[in-house]
Structure formats: structure tokens, C-alpha cells
Amino acid sequence: MENFTYFNPTKIEFGLDKEQSIGRHLAEHGIKQVLLCYGSDRIKRDGLFHVVRTSLSEQGINLVECGGIVSNPVVSKVREAIALSRTHGVDAILSVGGGSVLDSAKAIAAGVCYEGDVWDLFIGKASIQSALPVFAILTLAATGSEMNAYAVVTNEDTKEKLFIGNTHLYPKVSIINPARMQSVSRDYLVYSAADVFAHLIDVYFTASMQPTLLSRLIESLINTVIETTETLLANPADLQARGEFAWSATLALNGLTFSGASGFSYPNHAIEHALSALFNVPHGAGLSVVVPAWMKWYHSRNPVQFERFAQNVFHVHSAEQGIADLKNWFDKIGTPTRLLQLGIQETDLPAIVDNALTNARAFGIADMYTRDVVTTILRNAL
Amino acid sequence: MENFTYFNPTKIEFGLDKEQSIGRHLAEHGIKQVLLCYGSDRIKRDGLFHVVRTSLSEQGINLVECGGIVSNPVVSKVREAIALSRTHGVDAILSVGGGSVLDSAKAIAAGVCYEGDVWDLFIGKASIQSALPVFAILTLAATGSEMNAYAVVTNEDTKEKLFIGNTHLYPKVSIINPARMQSVSRDYLVYSAADVFAHLIDVYFTASMQPTLLSRLIESLINTVIETTETLLANPADLQARGEFAWSATLALNGLTFSGASGFSYPNHAIEHALSALFNVPHGAGLSVVVPAWMKWYHSRNPVQFERFAQNVFHVHSAEQGIADLKNWFDKIGTPTRLLQLGIQETDLPAIVDNALTNARAFGIADMYTRDVVTTILRNAL
């Protein structure tokens, strides 16, 4: 085990009807005026917005609306929301949505407390010294943002998709009600499965020191994601599976899987961010394309762990068969495994590689992920 | 998945030399004067006391010593320490030791903030409204107290061994340095393994609703405990195994294994507490006696889960064989599996049963654990 610090102060409220208490949670933190971030008007049509407004109103908390946050959220919207927050003097940010809304909420929370342009915090020009408190009601389980201190945002001018991470960004309270996820589309369910998968296998395969305990915990989460995705595709109303899928997504990136590991990195995310930054493909769809291609390139660097994966996830005996089985599983559930399925051609590769190299530097893995290597991996995905 | 709240604000500092920063952690919480709780003088002989004193001194923090806390810690010592804390006006409690010292520290922390007698908090005569902040440096991994809000203390007058649990009792910072556990005796290592085992299997077998994800996570921890205990018996200096054992012990009772489960209870602890309250046997040694006896009585009530356990832990196919293999494993590592090994005779059973019935009421399981049932289980252990 490597030395580590584990500190995760987010309170999780998991289960049916938990969103009805959102007002009380904000009141316990002394909140009087909140910026309510959301994506489409779906939350108005399905009644969630009404539940939230009622709960806030019961506690005398004013809300300022900030709708229209898109998947692969953009910094221009974050800037607009920061201005809105300042105008209204909000003292907290409430995200009602999936990871894109929540990541935007975190960026807004940090940006309100920073004098300069919020993008400075993403490119390392300034560091986060404080942030407004963030609260979340999750409507899509995938990114794990509900119980971590990270946020990913795209700068649509520079085509950079970058992340911030800071202790101040842990949500104070995150509400996860699986019943509120039942209307997630089939496509977004399988993209989400690919995202959770990538969070788990990036650590699992790349750690230079990976305690067996952590391998076991990750396999527990992987096997649960596989099982519950299949259950939900057959029966989207299965609340037990919906709940286990959601909680697996949270545990996949809340610190549990990497506390005690060392030398790990997130190469699949570094490469995928180039696809979603340039082509605005769903992040999970990009990942299911990149992951098998990366595995094909990477597996000889950690053969023992790839054989372990093959054995403990797909019950086969060779690394190659494990990788093939994962790709087949992605195909089976209906998430893309080829760049062409995303509408990306061979001629697009140089621009993707350029973008990915910037990400590789941000992720601290530029030594290994050179132009040649990234090109090789992406060619595997053509 | 059942509804649950997960909130665990303890900061874990895990790894080599982490205890050298204890002063800084206290200073970050504004502590000026701390009660330093410990057990034997071992921490003075092995240099840990000196490290702690130096680190506190560097931050200008005064310490008040409170040594002599024993295994199966007693409320008389807690009362003495509360008086000492008040005399010196300490503003925090620092535990340097194992679970007994830390549980005492938590009881002291709550007791200082309560006007009446601290035992009131254990018998439900009063509830915990506040507590001094608790910090811990762990020297024995077993109880999980370093990352939870529980404490178990014995009233030596009434022979009751009872627990308190309250959000105020989460340690602010717990330091887990596996290297500081290398001098744990062979006996206490195997008793600790039995304690961790019991924390895991109590939930695993008794939950009326147990998500598969949680079964998988628990099996990951069980298999790690088995593997690392055997490694450490062969080579006590194996720091990797020491670390995985320690972190497994923490995760076994920090909320991870039961968040989303329902209807679970801690019958093995309820029964064992009678043994250690009346005969002052090591808690883990009592548990390794009770667990196989309880399993023999209980397994027909949850046959599917017992078959799962047999398969996934011992790779055998029947519940009975799984139970036999666990008992054999306890025998192999050298922790007792018979009451006679603890010096307890058949004639002692009525008094043990009386005591266990009190615990069963405190644990909320008196309906199932009647006099006849507890007697049957204990007879299995003769």
C-alpha cells in the first residue's frame, strides 16, 4: 500500500424520495439564495423541478434558475452562470441533473469566488482558494462527480476539455434517487456504463503498485456494472439494478478504488476528451471506442493484471480474450467501439492526436503518450 | 438497495511516518491542550510517544497524559479521564493505541460534554449532544473505530459491555501507519482477523436485503483478510500485507459494507460481548469461538448466502463445508474456536446467556435471540 490521504466529506442521501428533503439540507448549511443549475426542461416536465422548488420554498430559500447546460458542458455557460450568481448574490449552487450539470455547478462555485476568468483555474494560471457550497440531485449515474472533488469542462473556443480538482469542490450533500434515473435513455445508460468502466479500469491496469484488495474491489464494481446494465436493458424499471448501478458509479470514482495504489493515470480519459472536445460525441460513447483500442496497445505492459481481468470478469484465460470479450460486450449493449460509428474518419486523426497530447500533458502522462503512441491507439479504433 | 445516508467525515492519513504530522492536524483544528490516551508503556519504549510529543510540541500544543487503558476498556477509567480532562481544560482527545484506547477516547470526548455520568449515554438515559474532537494514531488494526462513530465500553460493576454511536464521535483525523503495527503479537493478529471477519459476516449473512454489490465488496475484504493474515503469520515484517490487512479492517466497519443493505444486525458481537464482559477474554478470541457456533445454528435461515460464502471464500459447494472450513481456518491460524479454550465451562452458560440477552436487547435483536436460542448457540461452542 502506498501512503495516501482519504478525506471525503460529501454526505450521500441515497434512495426513494430523498430529493424532497433538499430544502432542509440547504437550510442546515444556512443557505438563503441558491443558483439552481439544470440541463433541458425535462426536469420541469417530469415534476422534479416542482419538488425541488417546493422543498426550497418551505425553507424560505430563494432560487435563481440557470437552465440549458449541455452535455460536454462549456465554459461560456459557466461564465454566464458566474455572472448571474454575482448579480443575485447566491450563496450556494444546486445541480439538478447528471455529471455535466454538476461539473458546471462546481466550476461556477469556484469561479464565483475567483476574481479572474474561471478558465484560469483549468489551465493552472490560478488555483482554487475557495468555492461556494455545492449541492446535487443526480438524475444520471455515470461520472461519480456526486462524491468527488473534480469537474470537467470544455472551452469551445480553444477546443480544450480540461479538469479542475480541489477539496472545496466536494458536494456538501448529493441526493441519489434511482427512481429519478428510470427515464434515462437506453443510449445514455450504455454510455454511462462505459464511463464507469473506464474510471475503474484506468486505475486497475495502469497502477504501478496496485494492492490486491483494490483489484478485488474494482472487480466487484466492474461485475456489478456488467450485470446491472444487462438487467436494466432488459427491464428499465428494475429499481434494485438501477440502485446498484448508481452506487457502483459513485464508488468508482470517490477515492475507494485508488487509495493505496500508486503510479496510476487516466489515459483513456485523456484520449477520449479529445473526441468529445472536437466532435461533441457523448463522453461514454467516446470511451467505449477508446478503451478496447487502448487495451490492445497497452496489455503487454501489464500482462498479469490483464490475465487477472480476463479471468475474474469474463472467466477466460488470456489477456487477448478478455479484451475481445469486453469489446464484444460493448457491442452487445450497443455502445460504439469504432471511431467510424462516431462519424470520425482517418483524416480526422491528426487533429485528435494534437488535442489528446494537450490532455496527456494535463494528466501528467505525456512521457508515455507521445504522438506515435496516441496515433497507434486511435488507429486501433478505426 | 435500501435508502441510506452515507456521511463519513473522518480524514484518514495512511502510511509510513504519518504520525509525525499529528501536531499539524491538531493545530489545523485549533487545538491547544490535548488529553493523550494510551494503554501500556509500550508506546514509550518503542518511541511512538516521543514522536507524538515532539510533533505536538512543535505546534505549541500541551498534552495531558492518560495511560493505562486496558483491553475491554472499562467505564471507571473513562470517568477518571473525564475528570482529568475537566481539570486541565483539554479541548481534544488523542488516542494512541488500538480500538480499546480509541473507544475510551470517544467515550471521554462525549462524557466531558455531558453533565451527568457518562454511563447514562450507554444505557440510553441521555443522548450525545456534542463531544470534544477526537484524533487517533492506530497501533492495532481490528475494530474499525478509526473511521466510524461507535465505541464499546464495559461497566465492570454491572458487567455490561455496551456501545454508543453518534455523528459527533467520528475521529477528525485517524493516522494508520502499518509499520507501527509490526510489533503486534501473533495472538492479537489472529484475534484481530476474527474481529474483522465478524464485522463483515454479521452484515453479509443477516441482512434481509443484501445487494449483490455489497456481497461482492464484503467477499473482497474477507478474502484479503484471510490472505494477509496468513502472509503476516509467515512473515510479520511484510508491510504490504500489514497495510492491506489494516485498510481492510477500516473498510469493514466504516459504512461501505452496509450502505444499501437492510435488516442486518450484529448477533455475534451481541453474544461475544457477554464473554468479554464476564471473563475478560480478548474480544476477537471470543468472536472466533462464537462465529462458527452461530453459523451452525443460523445457516438454514439464509442458505443461499451461506452457499455463496462457501463458494466465493473457500471454493466449496455446501454451506456446511463453508462453515467447517472457516472453523478450520480459525484453528489453523490459532484463534480459539471452543469455549473451553477460553477457560469457560458448561456451568458458566446461564450467566453468559443472561448477559447476552441484555446485549440482544441493546442490539435490537431480542425477538430472535431468546434464552433458548442463545443457549443453543453457546452449546455449539462447548
JSON list of N, CA and C in Angstrom, two decimals, chain B residues 139-185:
[
{"chain": "B", "resi": 139, "resn": "THR", "atom": "N", "xyz": [-2.45, 1.72, 16.49]},
{"chain": "B", "resi": 139, "resn": "THR", "atom": "CA", "xyz": [-1.31, 0.79, 16.60]},
{"chain": "B", "resi": 139, "resn": "THR", "atom": "C", "xyz": [-1.76, -0.66, 16.44]},
{"chain": "B", "resi": 140, "resn": "LEU", "atom": "N", "xyz": [-3.06, -0.87, 16.29]},
{"chain": "B", "resi": 140, "resn": "LEU", "atom": "CA", "xyz": [-3.61, -2.22, 16.08]},
{"chain": "B", "resi": 140, "resn": "LEU", "atom": "C", "xyz": [-4.82, -2.07, 15.18]},
{"chain": "B", "resi": 141, "resn": "ALA", "atom": "N", "xyz": [-4.87, -2.87, 14.10]},
{"chain": "B", "resi": 141, "resn": "ALA", "atom": "CA", "xyz": [-6.00, -2.79, 13.17]},
{"chain": "B", "resi": 141, "resn": "ALA", "atom": "C", "xyz": [-6.97, -3.91, 13.47]},
{"chain": "B", "resi": 142, "resn": "ALA", "atom": "N", "xyz": [-8.19, -3.56, 13.83]},
{"chain": "B", "resi": 142, "resn": "ALA", "atom": "CA", "xyz": [-9.17, -4.61, 14.12]},
{"chain": "B", "resi": 142, "resn": "ALA", "atom": "C", "xyz": [-10.59, -4.05, 14.18]},
{"chain": "B", "resi": 143, "resn": "THR", "atom": "N", "xyz": [-10.79, -3.04, 15.02]},
{"chain": "B", "resi": 143, "resn": "THR", "atom": "CA", "xyz": [-12.15, -2.66, 15.39]},
{"chain": "B", "resi": 143, "resn": "THR", "atom": "C", "xyz": [-12.82, -1.76, 14.37]},
{"chain": "B", "resi": 144, "resn": "GLY", "atom": "N", "xyz": [-12.05, -1.07, 13.53]},
{"chain": "B", "resi": 144, "resn": "GLY", "atom": "CA", "xyz": [-12.63, -0.12, 12.59]},
{"chain": "B", "resi": 144, "resn": "GLY", "atom": "C", "xyz": [-13.02, 1.19, 13.24]},
{"chain": "B", "resi": 145, "resn": "SER", "atom": "N", "xyz": [-12.78, 1.31, 14.53]},
{"chain": "B", "resi": 145, "resn": "SER", "atom": "CA", "xyz": [-13.18, 2.51, 15.28]},
{"chain": "B", "resi": 145, "resn": "SER", "atom": "C", "xyz": [-12.56, 3.78, 14.71]},
{"chain": "B", "resi": 146, "resn": "GLU", "atom": "N", "xyz": [-11.43, 3.64, 14.01]},
{"chain": "B", "resi": 146, "resn": "GLU", "atom": "CA", "xyz": [-10.73, 4.80, 13.45]},
{"chain": "B", "resi": 146, "resn": "GLU", "atom": "C", "xyz": [-11.52, 5.51, 12.37]},
{"chain": "B", "resi": 147, "resn": "MET", "atom": "N", "xyz": [-12.55, 4.87, 11.82]},
{"chain": "B", "resi": 147, "resn": "MET", "atom": "CA", "xyz": [-13.33, 5.54, 10.78]},
{"chain": "B", "resi": 147, "resn": "MET", "atom": "C", "xyz": [-14.82, 5.30, 10.97]},
{"chain": "B", "resi": 148, "resn": "ASN", "atom": "N", "xyz": [-15.22, 5.22, 12.24]},
{"chain": "B", "resi": 148, "resn": "ASN", "atom": "CA", "xyz": [-16.66, 5.15, 12.49]},
{"chain": "B", "resi": 148, "resn": "ASN", "atom": "C", "xyz": [-17.02, 5.91, 13.76]},
{"chain": "B", "resi": 149, "resn": "ALA", "atom": "N", "xyz": [-18.30, 5.92, 14.05]},
{"chain": "B", "resi": 149, "resn": "ALA", "atom": "CA", "xyz": [-18.81, 6.78, 15.13]},
{"chain": "B", "resi": 149, "resn": "ALA", "atom": "C", "xyz": [-19.23, 5.96, 16.34]},
{"chain": "B", "resi": 150, "resn": "TYR", "atom": "N", "xyz": [-18.66, 4.76, 16.48]},
{"chain": "B", "resi": 150, "resn": "TYR", "atom": "CA", "xyz": [-19.06, 3.86, 17.56]},
{"chain": "B", "resi": 150, "resn": "TYR", "atom": "C", "xyz": [-17.95, 3.71, 18.61]},
{"chain": "B", "resi": 151, "resn": "ALA", "atom": "N", "xyz": [-18.37, 3.33, 19.81]},
{"chain": "B", "resi": 151, "resn": "ALA", "atom": "CA", "xyz": [-17.42, 2.99, 20.87]},
{"chain": "B", "resi": 151, "resn": "ALA", "atom": "C", "xyz": [-18.08, 1.97, 21.78]},
{"chain": "B", "resi": 152, "resn": "VAL", "atom": "N", "xyz": [-17.29, 0.99, 22.22]},
{"chain": "B", "resi": 152, "resn": "VAL", "atom": "CA", "xyz": [-17.78, -0.06, 23.11]},
{"chain": "B", "resi": 152, "resn": "VAL", "atom": "C", "xyz": [-16.98, 0.00, 24.41]},
{"chain": "B", "resi": 153, "resn": "VAL", "atom": "N", "xyz": [-17.68, 0.05, 25.52]},
{"chain": "B", "resi": 153, "resn": "VAL", "atom": "CA", "xyz": [-17.02, 0.13, 26.83]},
{"chain": "B", "resi": 153, "resn": "VAL", "atom": "C", "xyz": [-17.73, -0.81, 27.79]},
{"chain": "B", "resi": 154, "resn": "THR", "atom": "N", "xyz": [-16.97, -1.36, 28.75]},
{"chain": "B", "resi": 154, "resn": "THR", "atom": "CA", "xyz": [-17.54, -2.27, 29.75]},
{"chain": "B", "resi": 154, "resn": "THR", "atom": "C", "xyz": [-17.73, -1.54, 31.09]},
{"chain": "B", "resi": 155, "resn": "ASN", "atom": "N", "xyz": [-18.89, -1.76, 31.69]},
{"chain": "B", "resi": 155, "resn": "ASN", "atom": "CA", "xyz": [-19.11, -1.31, 33.06]},
{"chain": "B", "resi": 155, "resn": "ASN", "atom": "C", "xyz": [-18.77, -2.48, 33.97]},
{"chain": "B", "resi": 156, "resn": "GLU", "atom": "N", "xyz": [-17.64, -2.36, 34.66]},
{"chain": "B", "resi": 156, "resn": "GLU", "atom": "CA", "xyz": [-17.16, -3.52, 35.41]},
{"chain": "B", "resi": 156, "resn": "GLU", "atom": "C", "xyz": [-18.00, -3.80, 36.66]},
{"chain": "B", "resi": 157, "resn": "ASP", "atom": "N", "xyz": [-18.79, -2.81, 37.10]},
{"chain": "B", "resi": 157, "resn": "ASP", "atom": "CA", "xyz": [-19.68, -3.05, 38.24]},
{"chain": "B", "resi": 157, "resn": "ASP", "atom": "C", "xyz": [-20.89, -3.89, 37.83]},
{"chain": "B", "resi": 158, "resn": "THR", "atom": "N", "xyz": [-21.50, -3.47, 36.72]},
{"chain": "B", "resi": 158, "resn": "THR", "atom": "CA", "xyz": [-22.73, -4.16, 36.28]},
{"chain": "B", "resi": 158, "resn": "THR", "atom": "C", "xyz": [-22.43, -5.30, 35.32]},
{"chain": "B", "resi": 159, "resn": "LYS", "atom": "N", "xyz": [-21.17, -5.43, 34.90]},
{"chain": "B", "resi": 159, "resn": "LYS", "atom": "CA", "xyz": [-20.76, -6.44, 33.92]},
{"chain": "B", "resi": 159, "resn": "LYS", "atom": "C", "xyz": [-21.51, -6.28, 32.58]},
{"chain": "B", "resi": 160, "resn": "GLU", "atom": "N", "xyz": [-21.81, -5.03, 32.25]},
{"chain": "B", "resi": 160, "resn": "GLU", "atom": "CA", "xyz": [-22.42, -4.77, 30.94]},
{"chain": "B", "resi": 160, "resn": "GLU", "atom": "C", "xyz": [-21.34, -4.24, 30.00]},
{"chain": "B", "resi": 161, "resn": "LYS", "atom": "N", "xyz": [-21.32, -4.78, 28.77]},
{"chain": "B", "resi": 161, "resn": "LYS", "atom": "CA", "xyz": [-20.43, -4.27, 27.71]},
{"chain": "B", "resi": 161, "resn": "LYS", "atom": "C", "xyz": [-21.34, -3.69, 26.65]},
{"chain": "B", "resi": 162, "resn": "LEU", "atom": "N", "xyz": [-21.41, -2.36, 26.58]},
{"chain": "B", "resi": 162, "resn": "LEU", "atom": "CA", "xyz": [-22.40, -1.71, 25.72]},
{"chain": "B", "resi": 162, "resn": "LEU", "atom": "C", "xyz": [-21.72, -0.70, 24.78]},
{"chain": "B", "resi": 163, "resn": "PHE", "atom": "N", "xyz": [-22.50, -0.21, 23.81]},
{"chain": "B", "resi": 163, "resn": "PHE", "atom": "CA", "xyz": [-21.91, 0.71, 22.83]},
{"chain": "B", "resi": 163, "resn": "PHE", "atom": "C", "xyz": [-22.66, 2.03, 22.76]},
{"chain": "B", "resi": 164, "resn": "ILE", "atom": "N", "xyz": [-21.94, 3.05, 22.30]},
{"chain": "B", "resi": 164, "resn": "ILE", "atom": "CA", "xyz": [-22.55, 4.31, 21.91]},
{"chain": "B", "resi": 164, "resn": "ILE", "atom": "C", "xyz": [-22.24, 4.55, 20.43]},
{"chain": "B", "resi": 165, "resn": "GLY", "atom": "N", "xyz": [-23.08, 5.32, 19.79]},
{"chain": "B", "resi": 165, "resn": "GLY", "atom": "CA", "xyz": [-22.85, 5.67, 18.39]},
{"chain": "B", "resi": 165, "resn": "GLY", "atom": "C", "xyz": [-23.47, 7.03, 18.12]},
{"chain": "B", "resi": 166, "resn": "ASN", "atom": "N", "xyz": [-22.67, 7.93, 17.58]},
{"chain": "B", "resi": 166, "resn": "ASN", "atom": "CA", "xyz": [-23.17, 9.29, 17.35]},
{"chain": "B", "resi": 166, "resn": "ASN", "atom": "C", "xyz": [-22.23, 10.00, 16.36]},
{"chain": "B", "resi": 167, "resn": "THR", "atom": "N", "xyz": [-22.82, 10.80, 15.48]},
{"chain": "B", "resi": 167, "resn": "THR", "atom": "CA", "xyz": [-22.03, 11.51, 14.46]},
{"chain": "B", "resi": 167, "resn": "THR", "atom": "C", "xyz": [-20.88, 12.31, 15.06]},
{"chain": "B", "resi": 168, "resn": "HIS", "atom": "N", "xyz": [-21.09, 12.83, 16.27]},
{"chain": "B", "resi": 168, "resn": "HIS", "atom": "CA", "xyz": [-20.03, 13.63, 16.91]},
{"chain": "B", "resi": 168, "resn": "HIS", "atom": "C", "xyz": [-18.78, 12.81, 17.21]},
{"chain": "B", "resi": 169, "resn": "LEU", "atom": "N", "xyz": [-18.89, 11.48, 17.13]},
{"chain": "B", "resi": 169, "resn": "LEU", "atom": "CA", "xyz": [-17.77, 10.63, 17.56]},
{"chain": "B", "resi": 169, "resn": "LEU", "atom": "C", "xyz": [-16.84, 10.20, 16.41]},
{"chain": "B", "resi": 170, "resn": "TYR", "atom": "N", "xyz": [-17.17, 10.59, 15.17]},
{"chain": "B", "resi": 170, "resn": "TYR", "atom": "CA", "xyz": [-16.20, 10.31, 14.10]},
{"chain": "B", "resi": 170, "resn": "TYR", "atom": "C", "xyz": [-14.88, 11.00, 14.44]},
{"chain": "B", "resi": 171, "resn": "PRO", "atom": "N", "xyz": [-13.78, 10.26, 14.43]},
{"chain": "B", "resi": 171, "resn": "PRO", "atom": "CA", "xyz": [-12.50, 10.95, 14.62]},
{"chain": "B", "resi": 171, "resn": "PRO", "atom": "C", "xyz": [-12.31, 12.02, 13.52]},
{"chain": "B", "resi": 172, "resn": "LYS", "atom": "N", "xyz": [-11.70, 13.13, 13.91]},
{"chain": "B", "resi": 172, "resn": "LYS", "atom": "CA", "xyz": [-11.41, 14.16, 12.89]},
{"chain": "B", "resi": 172, "resn": "LYS", "atom": "C", "xyz": [-10.34, 13.65, 11.94]},
{"chain": "B", "resi": 173, "resn": "VAL", "atom": "N", "xyz": [-9.29, 13.10, 12.51]},
{"chain": "B", "resi": 173, "resn": "VAL", "atom": "CA", "xyz": [-8.19, 12.55, 11.71]},
{"chain": "B", "resi": 173, "resn": "VAL", "atom": "C", "xyz": [-7.76, 11.24, 12.36]},
{"chain": "B", "resi": 174, "resn": "SER", "atom": "N", "xyz": [-7.61, 10.20, 11.56]},
{"chain": "B", "resi": 174, "resn": "SER", "atom": "CA", "xyz": [-7.04, 8.94, 12.05]},
{"chain": "B", "resi": 174, "resn": "SER", "atom": "C", "xyz": [-5.80, 8.61, 11.23]},
{"chain": "B", "resi": 175, "resn": "ILE", "atom": "N", "xyz": [-4.74, 8.33, 11.95]},
{"chain": "B", "resi": 175, "resn": "ILE", "atom": "CA", "xyz": [-3.46, 8.00, 11.30]},
{"chain": "B", "resi": 175, "resn": "ILE", "atom": "C", "xyz": [-3.24, 6.50, 11.41]},
{"chain": "B", "resi": 176, "resn": "ILE", "atom": "N", "xyz": [-3.04, 5.87, 10.25]},
{"chain": "B", "resi": 176, "resn": "ILE", "atom": "CA", "xyz": [-2.84, 4.42, 10.19]},
{"chain": "B", "resi": 176, "resn": "ILE", "atom": "C", "xyz": [-1.50, 4.18, 9.52]},
{"chain": "B", "resi": 177, "resn": "ASN", "atom": "N", "xyz": [-0.52, 3.85, 10.32]},
{"chain": "B", "resi": 177, "resn": "ASN", "atom": "CA", "xyz": [0.80, 3.54, 9.78]},
{"chain": "B", "resi": 177, "resn": "ASN", "atom": "C", "xyz": [1.07, 2.06, 9.99]},
{"chain": "B", "resi": 178, "resn": "PRO", "atom": "N", "xyz": [1.00, 1.25, 8.92]},
{"chain": "B", "resi": 178, "resn": "PRO", "atom": "CA", "xyz": [1.18, -0.19, 9.08]},
{"chain": "B", "resi": 178, "resn": "PRO", "atom": "C", "xyz": [2.50, -0.55, 9.77]},
{"chain": "B", "resi": 179, "resn": "ALA", "atom": "N", "xyz": [3.52, 0.26, 9.58]},
{"chain": "B", "resi": 179, "resn": "ALA", "atom": "CA", "xyz": [4.81, -0.06, 10.19]},
{"chain": "B", "resi": 179, "resn": "ALA", "atom": "C", "xyz": [4.72, -0.02, 11.72]},
{"chain": "B", "resi": 180, "resn": "ARG", "atom": "N", "xyz": [3.80, 0.78, 12.24]},
{"chain": "B", "resi": 180, "resn": "ARG", "atom": "CA", "xyz": [3.61, 0.85, 13.70]},
{"chain": "B", "resi": 180, "resn": "ARG", "atom": "C", "xyz": [2.85, -0.35, 14.24]},
{"chain": "B", "resi": 181, "resn": "MET", "atom": "N", "xyz": [2.42, -1.25, 13.35]},
{"chain": "B", "resi": 181, "resn": "MET", "atom": "CA", "xyz": [1.67, -2.43, 13.78]},
{"chain": "B", "resi": 181, "resn": "MET", "atom": "C", "xyz": [2.50, -3.70, 13.69]},
{"chain": "B", "resi": 182, "resn": "GLN", "atom": "N", "xyz": [3.75, -3.55, 13.30]},
{"chain": "B", "resi": 182, "resn": "GLN", "atom": "CA", "xyz": [4.58, -4.73, 13.09]},
{"chain": "B", "resi": 182, "resn": "GLN", "atom": "C", "xyz": [4.88, -5.48, 14.37]},
{"chain": "B", "resi": 183, "resn": "SER", "atom": "N", "xyz": [4.78, -4.79, 15.51]},
{"chain": "B", "resi": 183, "resn": "SER", "atom": "CA", "xyz": [5.10, -5.46, 16.77]},
{"chain": "B", "resi": 183, "resn": "SER", "atom": "C", "xyz": [3.86, -6.07, 17.43]},
{"chain": "B", "resi": 184, "resn": "VAL", "atom": "N", "xyz": [2.72, -6.02, 16.75]},
{"chain": "B", "resi": 184, "resn": "VAL", "atom": "CA", "xyz": [1.52, -6.68, 17.29]},
{"chain": "B", "resi": 184, "resn": "VAL", "atom": "C", "xyz": [1.82, -8.17, 17.43]},
{"chain": "B", "resi": 185, "resn": "SER", "atom": "N", "xyz": [1.43, -8.74, 18.57]},
{"chain": "B", "resi": 185, "resn": "SER", "atom": "CA", "xyz": [1.74, -10.16, 18.82]},
{"chain": "B", "resi": 185, "resn": "SER", "atom": "C", "xyz": [0.96, -11.04, 17.86]}
]
